[in-house]
PDB file of C-alpha atoms in Angstrom:
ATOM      1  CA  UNK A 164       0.000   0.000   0.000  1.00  0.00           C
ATOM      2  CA  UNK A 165       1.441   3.628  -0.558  1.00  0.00           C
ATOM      3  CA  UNK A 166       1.557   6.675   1.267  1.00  0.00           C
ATOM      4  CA  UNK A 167      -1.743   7.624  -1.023  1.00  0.00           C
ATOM      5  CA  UNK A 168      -3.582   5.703   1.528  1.00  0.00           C
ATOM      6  CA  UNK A 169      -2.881   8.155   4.551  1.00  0.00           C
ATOM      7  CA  UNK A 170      -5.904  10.696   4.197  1.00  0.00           C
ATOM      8  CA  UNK A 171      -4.362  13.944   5.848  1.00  0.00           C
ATOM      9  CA  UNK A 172      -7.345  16.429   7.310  1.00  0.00           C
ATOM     10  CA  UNK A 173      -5.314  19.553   8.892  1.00  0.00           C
ATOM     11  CA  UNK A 174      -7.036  21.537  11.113  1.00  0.00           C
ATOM     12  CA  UNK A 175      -7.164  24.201   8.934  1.00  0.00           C
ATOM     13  CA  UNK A 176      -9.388  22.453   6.358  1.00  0.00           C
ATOM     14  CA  UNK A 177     -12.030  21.390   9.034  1.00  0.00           C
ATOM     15  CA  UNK A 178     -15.434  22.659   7.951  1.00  0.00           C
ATOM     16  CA  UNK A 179     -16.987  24.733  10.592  1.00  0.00           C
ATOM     17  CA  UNK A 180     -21.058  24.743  11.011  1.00  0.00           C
ATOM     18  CA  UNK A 181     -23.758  25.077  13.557  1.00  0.00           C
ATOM     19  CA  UNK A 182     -25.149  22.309  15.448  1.00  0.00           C
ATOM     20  CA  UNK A 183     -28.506  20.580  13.953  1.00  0.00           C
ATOM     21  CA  UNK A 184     -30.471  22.215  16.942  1.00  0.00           C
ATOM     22  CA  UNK A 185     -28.580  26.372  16.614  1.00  0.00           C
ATOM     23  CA  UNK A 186     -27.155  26.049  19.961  1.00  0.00           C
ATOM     24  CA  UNK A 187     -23.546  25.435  19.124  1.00  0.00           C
ATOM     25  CA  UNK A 188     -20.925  25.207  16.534  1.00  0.00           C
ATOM     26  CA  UNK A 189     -18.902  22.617  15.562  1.00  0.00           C
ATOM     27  CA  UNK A 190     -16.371  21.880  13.170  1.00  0.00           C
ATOM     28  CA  UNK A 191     -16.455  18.807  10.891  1.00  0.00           C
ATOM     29  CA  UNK A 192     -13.331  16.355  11.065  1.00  0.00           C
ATOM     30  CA  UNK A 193     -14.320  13.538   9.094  1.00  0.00           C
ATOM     31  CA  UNK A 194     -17.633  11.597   8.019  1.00  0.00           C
ATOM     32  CA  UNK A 195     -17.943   8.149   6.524  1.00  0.00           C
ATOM     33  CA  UNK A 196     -19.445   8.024   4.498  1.00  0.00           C
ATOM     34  CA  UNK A 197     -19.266  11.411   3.453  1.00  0.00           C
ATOM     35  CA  UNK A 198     -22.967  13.276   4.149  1.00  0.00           C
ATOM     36  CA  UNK A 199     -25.818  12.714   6.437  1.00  0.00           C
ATOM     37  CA  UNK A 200     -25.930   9.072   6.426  1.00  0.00           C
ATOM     38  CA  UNK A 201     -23.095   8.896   8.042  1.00  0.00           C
ATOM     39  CA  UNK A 202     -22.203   6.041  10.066  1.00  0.00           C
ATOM     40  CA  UNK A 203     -18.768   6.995  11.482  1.00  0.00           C
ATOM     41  CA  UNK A 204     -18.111  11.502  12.333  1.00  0.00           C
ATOM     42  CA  UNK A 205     -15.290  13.088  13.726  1.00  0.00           C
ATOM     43  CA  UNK A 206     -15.825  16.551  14.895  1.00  0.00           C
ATOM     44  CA  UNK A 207     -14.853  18.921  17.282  1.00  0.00           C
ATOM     45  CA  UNK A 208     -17.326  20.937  19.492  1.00  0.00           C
ATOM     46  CA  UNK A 209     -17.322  25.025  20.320  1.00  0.00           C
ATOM     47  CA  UNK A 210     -19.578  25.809  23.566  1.00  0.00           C
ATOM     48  CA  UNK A 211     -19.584  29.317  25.057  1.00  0.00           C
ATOM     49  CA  UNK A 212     -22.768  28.962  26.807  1.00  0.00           C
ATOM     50  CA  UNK A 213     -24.801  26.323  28.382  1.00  0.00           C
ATOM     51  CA  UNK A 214     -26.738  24.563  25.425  1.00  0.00           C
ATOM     52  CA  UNK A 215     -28.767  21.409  24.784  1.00  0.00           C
ATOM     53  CA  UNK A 216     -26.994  18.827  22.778  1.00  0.00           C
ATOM     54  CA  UNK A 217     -29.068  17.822  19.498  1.00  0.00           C
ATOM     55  CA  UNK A 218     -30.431  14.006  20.053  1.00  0.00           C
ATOM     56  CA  UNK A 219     -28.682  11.433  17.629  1.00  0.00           C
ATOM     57  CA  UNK A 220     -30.958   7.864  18.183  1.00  0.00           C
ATOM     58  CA  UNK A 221     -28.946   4.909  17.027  1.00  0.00           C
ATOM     59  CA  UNK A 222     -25.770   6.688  17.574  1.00  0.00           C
ATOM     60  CA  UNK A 223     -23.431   6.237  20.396  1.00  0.00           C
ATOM     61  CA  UNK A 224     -20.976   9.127  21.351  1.00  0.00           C
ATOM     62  CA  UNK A 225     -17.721   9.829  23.385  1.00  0.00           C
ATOM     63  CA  UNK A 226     -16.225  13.533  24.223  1.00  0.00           C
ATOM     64  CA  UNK A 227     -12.875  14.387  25.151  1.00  0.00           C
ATOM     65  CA  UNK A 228     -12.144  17.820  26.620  1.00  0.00           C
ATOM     66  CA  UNK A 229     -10.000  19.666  24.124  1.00  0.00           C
ATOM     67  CA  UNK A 230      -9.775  23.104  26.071  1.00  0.00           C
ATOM     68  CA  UNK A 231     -11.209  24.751  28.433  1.00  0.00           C
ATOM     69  CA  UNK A 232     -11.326  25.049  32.208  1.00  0.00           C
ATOM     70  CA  UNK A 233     -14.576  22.013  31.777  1.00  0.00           C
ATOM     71  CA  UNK A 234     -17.639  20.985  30.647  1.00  0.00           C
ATOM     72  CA  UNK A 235     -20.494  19.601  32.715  1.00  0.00           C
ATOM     73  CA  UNK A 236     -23.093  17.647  31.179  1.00  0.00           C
ATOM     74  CA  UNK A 237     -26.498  17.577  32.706  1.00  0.00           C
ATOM     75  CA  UNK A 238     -28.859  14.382  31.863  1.00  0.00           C
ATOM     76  CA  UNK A 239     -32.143  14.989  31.358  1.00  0.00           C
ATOM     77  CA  UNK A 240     -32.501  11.815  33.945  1.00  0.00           C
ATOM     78  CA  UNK A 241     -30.426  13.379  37.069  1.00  0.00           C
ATOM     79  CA  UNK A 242     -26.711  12.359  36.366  1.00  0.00           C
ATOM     80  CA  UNK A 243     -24.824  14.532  35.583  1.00  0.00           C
ATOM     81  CA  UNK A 244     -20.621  14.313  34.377  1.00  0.00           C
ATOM     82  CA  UNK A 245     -17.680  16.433  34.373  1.00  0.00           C
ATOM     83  CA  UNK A 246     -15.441  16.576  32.145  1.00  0.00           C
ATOM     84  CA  UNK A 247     -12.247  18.480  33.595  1.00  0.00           C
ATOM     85  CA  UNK A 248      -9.253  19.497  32.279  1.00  0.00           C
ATOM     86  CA  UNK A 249      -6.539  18.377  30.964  1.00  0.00           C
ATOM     87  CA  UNK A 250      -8.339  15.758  28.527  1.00  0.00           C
ATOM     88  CA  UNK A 251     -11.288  13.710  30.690  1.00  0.00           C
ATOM     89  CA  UNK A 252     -13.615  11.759  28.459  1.00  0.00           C
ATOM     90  CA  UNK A 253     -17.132  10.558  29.019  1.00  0.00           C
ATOM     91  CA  UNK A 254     -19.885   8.176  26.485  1.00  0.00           C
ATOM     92  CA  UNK A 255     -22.993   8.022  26.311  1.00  0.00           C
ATOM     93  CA  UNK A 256     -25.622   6.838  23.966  1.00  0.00           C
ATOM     94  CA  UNK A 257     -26.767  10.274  21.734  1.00  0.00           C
ATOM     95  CA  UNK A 258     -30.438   9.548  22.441  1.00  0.00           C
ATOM     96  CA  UNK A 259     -30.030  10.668  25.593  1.00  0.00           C
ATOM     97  CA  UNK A 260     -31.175  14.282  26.549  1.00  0.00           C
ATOM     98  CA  UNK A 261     -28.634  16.880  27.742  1.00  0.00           C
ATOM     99  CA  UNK A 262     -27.011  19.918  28.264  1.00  0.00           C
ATOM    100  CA  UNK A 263     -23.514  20.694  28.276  1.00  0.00           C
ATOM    101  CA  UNK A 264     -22.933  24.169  30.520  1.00  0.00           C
ATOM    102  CA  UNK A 265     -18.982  25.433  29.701  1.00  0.00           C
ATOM    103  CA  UNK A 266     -17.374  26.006  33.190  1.00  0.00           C
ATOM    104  CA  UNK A 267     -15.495  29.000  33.196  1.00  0.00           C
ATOM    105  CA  UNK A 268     -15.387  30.136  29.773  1.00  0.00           C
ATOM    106  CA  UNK A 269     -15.583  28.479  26.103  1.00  0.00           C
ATOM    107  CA  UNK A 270     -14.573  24.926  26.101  1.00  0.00           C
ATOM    108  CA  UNK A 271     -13.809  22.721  22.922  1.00  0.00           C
ATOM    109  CA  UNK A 272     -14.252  19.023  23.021  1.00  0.00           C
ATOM    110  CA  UNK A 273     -13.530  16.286  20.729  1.00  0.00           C
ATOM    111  CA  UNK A 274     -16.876  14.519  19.846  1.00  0.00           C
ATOM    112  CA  UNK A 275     -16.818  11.257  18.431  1.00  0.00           C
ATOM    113  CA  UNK A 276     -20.021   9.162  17.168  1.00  0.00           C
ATOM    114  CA  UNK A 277     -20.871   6.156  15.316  1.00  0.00           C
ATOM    115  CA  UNK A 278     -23.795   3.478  14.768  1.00  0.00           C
ATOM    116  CA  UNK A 279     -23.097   0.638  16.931  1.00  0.00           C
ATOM    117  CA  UNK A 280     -25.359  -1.517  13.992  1.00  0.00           C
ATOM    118  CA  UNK A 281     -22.600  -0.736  11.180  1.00  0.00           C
ATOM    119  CA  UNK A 282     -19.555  -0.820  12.624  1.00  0.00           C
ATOM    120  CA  UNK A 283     -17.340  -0.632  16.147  1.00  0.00           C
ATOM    121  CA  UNK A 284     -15.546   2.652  17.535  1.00  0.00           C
ATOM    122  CA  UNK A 285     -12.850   2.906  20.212  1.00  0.00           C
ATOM    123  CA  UNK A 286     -10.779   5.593  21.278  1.00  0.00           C
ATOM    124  CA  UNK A 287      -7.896   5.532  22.771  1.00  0.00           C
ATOM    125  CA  UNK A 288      -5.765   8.637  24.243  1.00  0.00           C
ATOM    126  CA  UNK A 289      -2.096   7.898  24.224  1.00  0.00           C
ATOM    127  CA  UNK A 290       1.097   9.856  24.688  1.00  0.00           C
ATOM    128  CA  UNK A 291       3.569   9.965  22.195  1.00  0.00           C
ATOM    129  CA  UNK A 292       7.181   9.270  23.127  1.00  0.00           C
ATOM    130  CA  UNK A 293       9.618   8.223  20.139  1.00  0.00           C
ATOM    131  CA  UNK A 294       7.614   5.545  17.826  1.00  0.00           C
ATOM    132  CA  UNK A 295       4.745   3.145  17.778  1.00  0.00           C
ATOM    133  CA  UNK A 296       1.953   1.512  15.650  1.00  0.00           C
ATOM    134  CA  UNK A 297      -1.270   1.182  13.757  1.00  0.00           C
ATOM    135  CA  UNK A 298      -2.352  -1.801  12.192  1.00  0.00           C
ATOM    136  CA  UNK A 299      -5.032  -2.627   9.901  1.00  0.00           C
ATOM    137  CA  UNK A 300      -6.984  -4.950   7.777  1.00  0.00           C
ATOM    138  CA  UNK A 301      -9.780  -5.263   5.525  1.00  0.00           C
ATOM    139  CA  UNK A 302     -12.120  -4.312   8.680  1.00  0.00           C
ATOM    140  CA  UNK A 303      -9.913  -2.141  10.771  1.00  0.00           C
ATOM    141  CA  UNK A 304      -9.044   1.480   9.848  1.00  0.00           C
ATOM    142  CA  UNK A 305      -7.655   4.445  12.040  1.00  0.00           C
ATOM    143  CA  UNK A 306      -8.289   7.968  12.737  1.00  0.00           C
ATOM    144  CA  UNK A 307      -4.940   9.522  14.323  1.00  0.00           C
ATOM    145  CA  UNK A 308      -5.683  13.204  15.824  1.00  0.00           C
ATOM    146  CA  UNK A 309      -3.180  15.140  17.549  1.00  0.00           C
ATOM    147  CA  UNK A 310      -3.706  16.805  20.654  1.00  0.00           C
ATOM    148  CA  UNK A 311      -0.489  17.904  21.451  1.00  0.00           C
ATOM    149  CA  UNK A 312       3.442  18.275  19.887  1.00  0.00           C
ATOM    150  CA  UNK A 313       3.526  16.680  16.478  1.00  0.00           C
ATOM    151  CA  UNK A 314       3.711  12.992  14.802  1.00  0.00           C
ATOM    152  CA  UNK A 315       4.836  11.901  11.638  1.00  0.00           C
ATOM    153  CA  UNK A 316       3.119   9.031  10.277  1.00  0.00           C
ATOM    154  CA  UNK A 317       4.881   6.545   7.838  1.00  0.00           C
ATOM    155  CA  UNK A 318       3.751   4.974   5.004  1.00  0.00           C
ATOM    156  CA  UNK A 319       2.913   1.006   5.047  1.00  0.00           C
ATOM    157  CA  UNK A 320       5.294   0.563   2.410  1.00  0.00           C
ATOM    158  CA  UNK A 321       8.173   2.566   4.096  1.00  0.00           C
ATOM    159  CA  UNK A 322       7.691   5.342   1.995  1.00  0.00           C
ATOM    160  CA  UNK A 323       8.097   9.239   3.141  1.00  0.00           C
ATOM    161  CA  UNK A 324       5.519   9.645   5.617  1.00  0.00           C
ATOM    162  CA  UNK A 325       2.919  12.077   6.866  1.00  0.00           C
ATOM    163  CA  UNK A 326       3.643  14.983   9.137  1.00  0.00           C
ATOM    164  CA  UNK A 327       0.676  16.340  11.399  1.00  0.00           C
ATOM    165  CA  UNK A 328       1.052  19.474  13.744  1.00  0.00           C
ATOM    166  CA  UNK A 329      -1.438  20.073  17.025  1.00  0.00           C
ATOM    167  CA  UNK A 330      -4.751  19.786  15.932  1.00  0.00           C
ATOM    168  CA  UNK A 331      -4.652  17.836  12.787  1.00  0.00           C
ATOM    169  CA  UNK A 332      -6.058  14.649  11.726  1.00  0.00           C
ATOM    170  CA  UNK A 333      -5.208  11.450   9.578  1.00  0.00           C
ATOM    171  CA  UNK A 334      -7.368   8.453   8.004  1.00  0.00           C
ATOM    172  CA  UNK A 335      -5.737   5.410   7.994  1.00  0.00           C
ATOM    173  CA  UNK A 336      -8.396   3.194   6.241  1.00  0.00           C
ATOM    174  CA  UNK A 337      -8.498  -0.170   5.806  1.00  0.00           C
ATOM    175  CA  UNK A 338      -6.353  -1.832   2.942  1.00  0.00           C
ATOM    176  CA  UNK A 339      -8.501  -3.743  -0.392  1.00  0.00           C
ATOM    177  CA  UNK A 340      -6.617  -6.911   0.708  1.00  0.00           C
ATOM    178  CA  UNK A 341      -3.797  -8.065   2.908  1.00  0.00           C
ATOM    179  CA  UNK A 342      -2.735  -5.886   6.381  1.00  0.00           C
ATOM    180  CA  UNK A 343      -0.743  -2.863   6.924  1.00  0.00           C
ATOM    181  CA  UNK A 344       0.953  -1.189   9.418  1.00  0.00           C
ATOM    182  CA  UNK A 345       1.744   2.632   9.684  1.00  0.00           C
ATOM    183  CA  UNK A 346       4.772   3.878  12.222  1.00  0.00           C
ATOM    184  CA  UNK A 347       4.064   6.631  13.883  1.00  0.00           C
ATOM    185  CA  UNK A 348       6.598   8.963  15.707  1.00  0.00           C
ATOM    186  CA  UNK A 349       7.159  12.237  17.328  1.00  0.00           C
ATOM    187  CA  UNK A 350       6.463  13.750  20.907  1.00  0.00           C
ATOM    188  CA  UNK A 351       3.124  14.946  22.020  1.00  0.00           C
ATOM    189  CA  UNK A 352       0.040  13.276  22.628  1.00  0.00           C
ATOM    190  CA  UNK A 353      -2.739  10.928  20.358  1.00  0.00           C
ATOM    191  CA  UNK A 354      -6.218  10.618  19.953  1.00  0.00           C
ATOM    192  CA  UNK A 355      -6.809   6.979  18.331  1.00  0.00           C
ATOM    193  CA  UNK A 356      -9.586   5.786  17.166  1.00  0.00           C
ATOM    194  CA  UNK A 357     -10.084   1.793  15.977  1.00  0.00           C
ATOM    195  CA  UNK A 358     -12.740   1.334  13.317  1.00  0.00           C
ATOM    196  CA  UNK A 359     -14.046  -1.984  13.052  1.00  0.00           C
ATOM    197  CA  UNK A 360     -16.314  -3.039  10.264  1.00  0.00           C
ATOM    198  CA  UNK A 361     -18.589  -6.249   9.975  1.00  0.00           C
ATOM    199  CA  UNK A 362     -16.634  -8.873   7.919  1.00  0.00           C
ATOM    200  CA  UNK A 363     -19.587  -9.587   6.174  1.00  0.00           C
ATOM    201  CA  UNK A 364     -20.151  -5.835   5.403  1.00  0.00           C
ATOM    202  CA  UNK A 365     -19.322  -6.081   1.516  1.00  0.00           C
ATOM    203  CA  UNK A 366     -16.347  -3.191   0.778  1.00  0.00           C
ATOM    204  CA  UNK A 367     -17.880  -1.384   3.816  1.00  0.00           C
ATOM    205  CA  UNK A 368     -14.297  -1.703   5.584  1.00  0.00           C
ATOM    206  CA  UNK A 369     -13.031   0.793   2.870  1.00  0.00           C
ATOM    207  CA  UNK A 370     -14.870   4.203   2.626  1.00  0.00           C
ATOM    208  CA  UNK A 371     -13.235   7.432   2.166  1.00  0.00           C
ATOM    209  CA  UNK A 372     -15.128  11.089   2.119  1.00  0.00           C
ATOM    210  CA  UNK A 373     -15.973  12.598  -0.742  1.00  0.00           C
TER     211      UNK A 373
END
């Protein structure tokens, strides 16, 4: 596979848009596929003021606190969760009613959401200290975002590799046949996330957005 197959999104490039519901803004990492029918989004939200969070049913979702001082999120059903500085994480399924209420000024949080009934998300948050690795098969893609420093992702085919800075994003997505495995180095810190499609979900283990 060749170094084509790293999809570099830099910050920059990330569309910015208001939430379904008007209360918030957010800015659009990645879909797949591309459009509303989603079944896999990366995006990162902008709260300055307490606002309800538009429902998503089907979808399950995970935040990470980007910046900020926190974010408190207030369940329509009594719990509430905090997510404090510097990058606490909560999920919770995006039927759910609630509103997130900034403490202390704006907050930014990474917001990650799929549909449990096409395909498996997990996200892991792990520093970066000299080199390490992705790997991935027909099912199994990546999303690399960094939070912090900068990371240089190689090519499966030990090709010159990809460099991100703080705040940009890479797709690593899953190869037509065979495995791969991407090096990644630098110093700073990683948001992963492991996509996992069906095996049985015809060439749905290889989208890319439009």
């Amino acid at each position: 596979m060749s170094g084509r197959s790293v999809l570099t999104l830099p910050a920059t490039g990330y569309r910015r848009e208001r939430w379904r519901n008007g209360r918030g803004w957010t800015r659009e990492i990645l879909a797949l596929p591309a459009g509303a029918d989603w079944a896999l989004r990366l995006s990162i939200a902008e709260l300055d003021a307490a606002a309800d969070f538009s429902p998503f049913p089907g979808v399950e979702r995970e935040q990470v606190l980007l910046h900020g001082n926190g974010l408190r999120l207030q369940f329509d059903d009594g719990q509430v969760a905090e997510l404090l500085p510097p990058h606490q994480r909560v999920r919770f399924a995006g039927s759910r009613a609630v509103t997130g209420v900034p403490l202390d000024g704006p907050v930014q949080v990474f917001n990650l959401m799929w549909r449990p009934g096409s395909l498996a998300a997990h996200l892991f948050h792990r520093p970066l200290v000299g080199d390490m690795w992705c790997f991935g098969d027909g099912q199994t893609g990546w999303a690399v975002h960094v939070l912090a420093g900068s990371a240089r992702i190689g090519s499966a085919d030990g090709q010159d590799g990809t460099l991100l800075a703080a705040g940009d994003t890479a797709w690593l997505p899953p190869p037509a046949t065979g495995r791969w495995r991407h090096p990644i180095d630098g110093a700073g810190e990683l948001l992963l996330v492991q996509v996992q499609w069906p095996a049985t979900a015809a060439g749905g283990g290889r989208p890319l957005p439009a």
